[in-house]
Amino acid sequence: MTTPLAPLATVPQHIAIIMDGNNRYGKANQLATGAGHVAGKDALDPIVEHCLARGVQVLTVFAFSSENWARPKAEVELLMRLLEQTIHEQMPRMHKYRIRLRFIGDRSLLSDELAQLMADAEATTAQFDAMTLVIAISYGGQWDIANAAKMLAQEVADAKLSADDITADTLAAKLQLADLPAVDMLIRTGGDYRISNFLLWQIAYAELFFTPTLWPEFGVDELDAMMASFANRERRFGKTSEQVQADTAR
């Protein structure tokens, strides 16, 4: 029998995770080359299910960055195979729990087979509304912002928009994830304290959590402790504590 979850005062709508530490996990445990990435793939399932149980609306995970293309060819090929395998393995879970699957990133760099698999998975799960799982593949925050700026520039060139019409809101509307809530919590596993070009715009007011735990060892208990900490943080969005408390009291 599943133990009921302790209630939280506030549940984040959108959690983003930089899943770091797969290679180090493999080396620390003397695993075969690439086995750390396999372990990292398997670590995702319980995290997805826990977020669903907690009522999280969106979980976005960083699977492969724009910069990861510079890794050794054999490792990139392995990661691409694992991404295909992950999509195949996730589909039954998406249907079982009615989770929508989405992908963000520059698909022009992906193989036709992987890009088609991603498009098919998105179409098959588009009607599901229990939660959205977003997998970032060939994604970079700088690329995302530059791509949005490029689209706005084209609209100006086509006389559909004037330069004066461009605001933070119009640019945000062109970004990946524009139709989803902003990130509330950003988690990075693996012990490093950096953002690594992930969702640079979308995490503007996110609460940041860093842990030395390597991604394959990151579990639901640690995630839940972070969510409990999030629930106790005061999110001011530029206001003073007094203003936030007055708004809450209304």
Tab-separated table of C-alpha atoms in Angstrom:
chain	number	residue	atom	x	y	z
A	1	MET	CA	0.000	0.000	0.000
A	2	THR	CA	1.354	3.412	-0.978
A	3	THR	CA	2.031	5.788	1.916
A	4	PRO	CA	0.010	9.007	1.514
A	5	LEU	CA	2.132	12.045	0.721
A	6	ALA	CA	2.378	14.750	3.359
A	7	PRO	CA	0.491	17.808	2.092
A	8	LEU	CA	2.464	20.805	0.819
A	9	ALA	CA	1.381	24.413	1.293
A	10	THR	CA	2.382	25.171	-2.289
A	11	VAL	CA	3.004	22.791	-5.177
A	12	PRO	CA	5.206	24.100	-8.018
A	13	GLN	CA	3.392	24.183	-11.333
A	14	HIS	CA	6.564	23.652	-13.352
A	15	ILE	CA	9.751	21.826	-12.322
A	16	ALA	CA	12.830	21.764	-14.559
A	17	ILE	CA	15.743	19.379	-13.974
A	18	ILE	CA	19.308	19.392	-15.287
A	19	MET	CA	20.033	15.663	-15.076
A	20	ASP	CA	23.789	15.772	-14.484
A	21	GLY	CA	26.222	13.126	-13.287
A	22	ASN	CA	25.565	10.074	-15.463
A	23	ASN	CA	29.168	9.664	-16.641
A	24	ARG	CA	30.574	10.168	-13.154
A	25	TYR	CA	28.100	7.619	-11.779
A	26	GLY	CA	29.255	5.090	-14.347
A	27	LYS	CA	32.935	5.677	-13.578
A	28	ALA	CA	32.400	5.637	-9.802
A	29	ASN	CA	30.647	2.280	-10.062
A	30	GLN	CA	33.095	0.874	-12.642
A	31	LEU	CA	30.323	0.342	-15.172
A	32	ALA	CA	30.804	-0.293	-18.861
A	33	THR	CA	31.093	2.726	-21.149
A	34	GLY	CA	27.691	4.352	-21.510
A	35	ALA	CA	26.090	2.387	-18.676
A	36	GLY	CA	25.876	5.533	-16.551
A	37	HIS	CA	23.618	7.091	-19.183
A	38	VAL	CA	21.441	3.957	-19.177
A	39	ALA	CA	21.101	4.241	-15.406
A	40	GLY	CA	20.193	7.895	-15.813
A	41	LYS	CA	17.454	7.001	-18.298
A	42	ASP	CA	15.956	4.557	-15.810
A	43	ALA	CA	16.022	7.149	-13.009
A	44	LEU	CA	13.487	9.333	-14.795
A	45	ASP	CA	10.419	7.103	-14.398
A	46	PRO	CA	9.878	7.408	-10.613
A	47	ILE	CA	10.494	11.165	-10.788
A	48	VAL	CA	7.791	11.554	-13.439
A	49	GLU	CA	5.314	9.508	-11.398
A	50	HIS	CA	6.076	11.432	-8.212
A	51	CYS	CA	5.533	14.781	-9.921
A	52	LEU	CA	2.204	13.496	-11.205
A	53	ALA	CA	1.210	12.338	-7.731
A	54	ARG	CA	2.126	15.732	-6.299
A	55	GLY	CA	0.016	17.616	-8.839
A	56	VAL	CA	2.875	19.200	-10.769
A	57	GLN	CA	1.606	20.439	-14.134
A	58	VAL	CA	4.865	20.387	-16.099
A	59	LEU	CA	8.172	18.543	-15.699
A	60	THR	CA	10.937	19.594	-18.103
A	61	VAL	CA	14.173	17.595	-18.215
A	62	PHE	CA	17.440	18.454	-19.956
A	63	ALA	CA	18.378	15.323	-21.917
A	64	PHE	CA	20.803	16.664	-24.545
A	65	SER	CA	22.064	20.224	-24.907
A	66	SER	CA	23.202	22.227	-27.921
A	67	GLU	CA	26.737	21.936	-26.541
A	68	ASN	CA	26.540	18.141	-26.142
A	69	TRP	CA	27.039	17.764	-29.892
A	70	ALA	CA	30.731	18.498	-29.183
A	71	ARG	CA	31.099	15.318	-27.106
A	72	PRO	CA	32.908	12.260	-28.542
A	73	LYS	CA	31.083	10.800	-31.562
A	74	ALA	CA	30.537	7.411	-29.906
A	75	GLU	CA	28.941	9.031	-26.857
A	76	VAL	CA	26.656	11.221	-28.995
A	77	GLU	CA	25.535	8.170	-30.981
A	78	LEU	CA	24.836	6.312	-27.729
A	79	LEU	CA	22.834	9.231	-26.359
A	80	MET	CA	20.763	9.418	-29.550
A	81	ARG	CA	19.982	5.694	-29.288
A	82	LEU	CA	19.024	6.100	-25.641
A	83	LEU	CA	16.755	9.030	-26.500
A	84	GLU	CA	14.942	6.888	-29.062
A	85	GLN	CA	14.692	4.075	-26.526
A	86	THR	CA	13.410	6.472	-23.875
A	87	ILE	CA	10.616	7.698	-26.135
A	88	HIS	CA	9.545	4.134	-26.953
A	89	GLU	CA	9.625	3.162	-23.274
A	90	GLN	CA	7.782	6.269	-22.112
A	91	MET	CA	4.802	5.874	-24.436
A	92	PRO	CA	2.973	3.180	-22.407
A	93	ARG	CA	3.490	5.282	-19.264
A	94	MET	CA	2.181	8.385	-21.022
A	95	HIS	CA	-0.984	6.518	-22.020
A	96	LYS	CA	-1.402	4.864	-18.614
A	97	TYR	CA	-1.179	8.144	-16.711
A	98	ARG	CA	-2.511	10.406	-19.489
A	99	ILE	CA	0.664	12.495	-19.624
A	100	ARG	CA	1.332	14.706	-22.623
A	101	LEU	CA	4.827	14.328	-24.076
A	102	ARG	CA	6.552	17.355	-25.608
A	103	PHE	CA	10.011	18.080	-26.969
A	104	ILE	CA	11.957	21.327	-27.259
A	105	GLY	CA	15.158	22.068	-29.120
A	106	ASP	CA	16.633	22.448	-32.603
A	107	ARG	CA	15.262	19.445	-34.484
A	108	SER	CA	17.142	20.346	-37.670
A	109	LEU	CA	20.235	18.695	-36.192
A	110	LEU	CA	18.498	15.403	-35.392
A	111	SER	CA	18.132	12.374	-37.619
A	112	ASP	CA	14.929	12.151	-39.631
A	113	GLU	CA	14.011	8.979	-37.737
A	114	LEU	CA	14.350	10.563	-34.297
A	115	ALA	CA	12.554	13.750	-35.367
A	116	GLN	CA	9.654	11.691	-36.748
A	117	LEU	CA	9.500	9.570	-33.594
A	118	MET	CA	9.282	12.749	-31.508
A	119	ALA	CA	6.543	14.225	-33.711
A	120	ASP	CA	4.529	10.995	-33.564
A	121	ALA	CA	4.836	10.827	-29.763
A	122	GLU	CA	3.646	14.427	-29.444
A	123	ALA	CA	0.672	13.825	-31.733
A	124	THR	CA	-0.329	10.603	-29.965
A	125	THR	CA	-0.325	12.188	-26.505
A	126	ALA	CA	-1.533	15.684	-27.417
A	127	GLN	CA	-4.979	15.177	-25.873
A	128	PHE	CA	-3.685	14.018	-22.474
A	129	ASP	CA	-4.032	16.559	-19.642
A	130	ALA	CA	-2.915	14.953	-16.373
A	131	MET	CA	0.596	16.431	-16.721
A	132	THR	CA	3.085	17.466	-19.399
A	133	LEU	CA	6.539	15.886	-19.641
A	134	VAL	CA	8.922	18.017	-21.704
A	135	ILE	CA	12.211	16.535	-22.894
A	136	ALA	CA	14.837	19.038	-24.085
A	137	ILE	CA	16.874	17.557	-26.948
A	138	SER	CA	19.461	19.602	-28.881
A	139	TYR	CA	18.302	22.537	-26.787
A	140	GLY	CA	20.079	25.666	-25.595
A	141	GLY	CA	18.619	28.717	-23.887
A	142	GLN	CA	20.634	31.102	-26.053
A	143	TRP	CA	19.430	29.326	-29.209
A	144	ASP	CA	15.843	29.576	-27.917
A	145	ILE	CA	16.062	33.356	-27.396
A	146	ALA	CA	17.923	33.939	-30.682
A	147	ASN	CA	15.345	31.843	-32.539
A	148	ALA	CA	12.513	33.893	-31.030
A	149	ALA	CA	14.282	37.127	-31.987
A	150	LYS	CA	14.719	35.808	-35.528
A	151	MET	CA	10.977	35.165	-35.828
A	152	LEU	CA	10.171	38.663	-34.583
A	153	ALA	CA	12.701	40.178	-36.987
A	154	GLN	CA	11.026	38.355	-39.861
A	155	GLU	CA	7.625	39.735	-38.824
A	156	VAL	CA	9.093	43.247	-38.793
A	157	ALA	CA	10.602	42.656	-42.240
A	158	ASP	CA	7.188	41.450	-43.469
A	159	ALA	CA	5.539	44.587	-42.027
A	160	LYS	CA	3.408	42.472	-39.712
A	161	LEU	CA	5.010	44.112	-36.692
A	162	SER	CA	6.940	47.283	-35.942
A	163	ALA	CA	10.103	47.408	-33.871
A	164	ASP	CA	8.222	49.417	-31.247
A	165	ASP	CA	5.780	46.527	-30.854
A	166	ILE	CA	8.524	44.233	-29.569
A	167	THR	CA	8.338	43.789	-25.808
A	168	ALA	CA	9.292	41.108	-23.310
A	169	ASP	CA	5.831	39.648	-23.787
A	170	THR	CA	6.024	39.473	-27.586
A	171	LEU	CA	9.432	37.809	-27.409
A	172	ALA	CA	8.262	35.371	-24.716
A	173	ALA	CA	5.385	34.345	-26.978
A	174	LYS	CA	7.899	33.073	-29.560
A	175	LEU	CA	9.953	30.982	-27.134
A	176	GLN	CA	9.806	27.252	-26.670
A	177	LEU	CA	7.292	26.447	-23.880
A	178	ALA	CA	5.466	29.757	-24.491
A	179	ASP	CA	2.144	28.018	-23.835
A	180	LEU	CA	3.210	26.522	-20.499
A	181	PRO	CA	3.690	28.028	-17.021
A	182	ALA	CA	7.045	29.619	-16.216
A	183	VAL	CA	9.497	27.405	-14.336
A	184	ASP	CA	8.950	27.530	-10.559
A	185	MET	CA	11.757	25.169	-9.498
A	186	LEU	CA	15.059	24.466	-11.235
A	187	ILE	CA	16.987	21.462	-9.933
A	188	ARG	CA	20.535	20.517	-10.914
A	189	THR	CA	21.993	17.212	-9.786
A	190	GLY	CA	25.659	16.265	-9.865
A	191	GLY	CA	27.210	18.930	-7.664
A	192	ASP	CA	27.832	21.746	-10.144
A	193	TYR	CA	26.438	25.237	-9.501
A	194	ARG	CA	25.598	26.535	-12.954
A	195	ILE	CA	22.655	26.774	-15.332
A	196	SER	CA	24.479	25.442	-18.416
A	197	ASN	CA	22.389	27.351	-20.952
A	198	PHE	CA	19.086	25.742	-19.895
A	199	LEU	CA	15.788	27.659	-20.133
A	200	LEU	CA	17.536	30.990	-19.560
A	201	TRP	CA	14.390	33.055	-20.111
A	202	GLN	CA	11.914	30.691	-18.480
A	203	ILE	CA	13.779	30.435	-15.147
A	204	ALA	CA	13.891	34.206	-14.524
A	205	TYR	CA	12.089	33.815	-11.177
A	206	ALA	CA	12.595	30.123	-10.511
A	207	GLU	CA	13.759	28.863	-7.128
A	208	LEU	CA	17.124	27.146	-7.601
A	209	PHE	CA	18.121	23.834	-6.021
A	210	PHE	CA	21.536	22.200	-6.347
A	211	THR	CA	22.515	18.784	-5.011
A	212	PRO	CA	25.741	16.747	-5.113
A	213	THR	CA	23.637	13.637	-5.777
A	214	LEU	CA	24.415	12.189	-9.192
A	215	TRP	CA	21.336	11.935	-11.406
A	216	PRO	CA	21.050	8.097	-11.417
A	217	GLU	CA	20.937	8.237	-7.594
A	218	PHE	CA	18.452	11.110	-7.373
A	219	GLY	CA	15.201	9.787	-5.986
A	220	VAL	CA	11.716	10.815	-4.981
A	221	ASP	CA	12.634	11.382	-1.326
A	222	GLU	CA	15.200	14.035	-2.201
A	223	LEU	CA	12.838	15.578	-4.733
A	224	ASP	CA	10.073	15.714	-2.145
A	225	ALA	CA	12.392	17.376	0.389
A	226	MET	CA	13.169	20.041	-2.220
A	227	MET	CA	9.473	20.520	-2.906
A	228	ALA	CA	8.852	20.958	0.817
A	229	SER	CA	11.615	23.589	0.921
A	230	PHE	CA	10.082	25.305	-2.100
A	231	ALA	CA	6.722	25.465	-0.318
A	232	ASN	CA	8.362	27.378	2.542
A	233	ARG	CA	10.169	29.942	0.385
A	234	GLU	CA	8.786	33.435	-0.047
A	235	ARG	CA	8.575	34.261	-3.735
A	236	ARG	CA	8.540	38.038	-4.081
A	237	PHE	CA	8.860	38.617	-7.856
A	238	GLY	CA	10.429	42.026	-7.199
A	239	LYS	CA	8.039	43.051	-4.427
A	240	THR	CA	8.855	43.515	-0.744
A	241	SER	CA	7.961	40.918	1.869
A	242	GLU	CA	5.329	43.279	3.232
A	243	GLN	CA	3.667	43.573	-0.175
A	244	VAL	CA	3.656	39.813	-0.645
A	245	GLN	CA	2.126	39.259	2.772
A	246	ALA	CA	-0.521	41.920	2.097
A	247	ASP	CA	-1.375	40.265	-1.228
A	248	THR	CA	-1.648	36.881	0.481
A	249	ALA	CA	-3.963	38.272	3.162
A	250	ARG	CA	-6.449	39.571	0.594
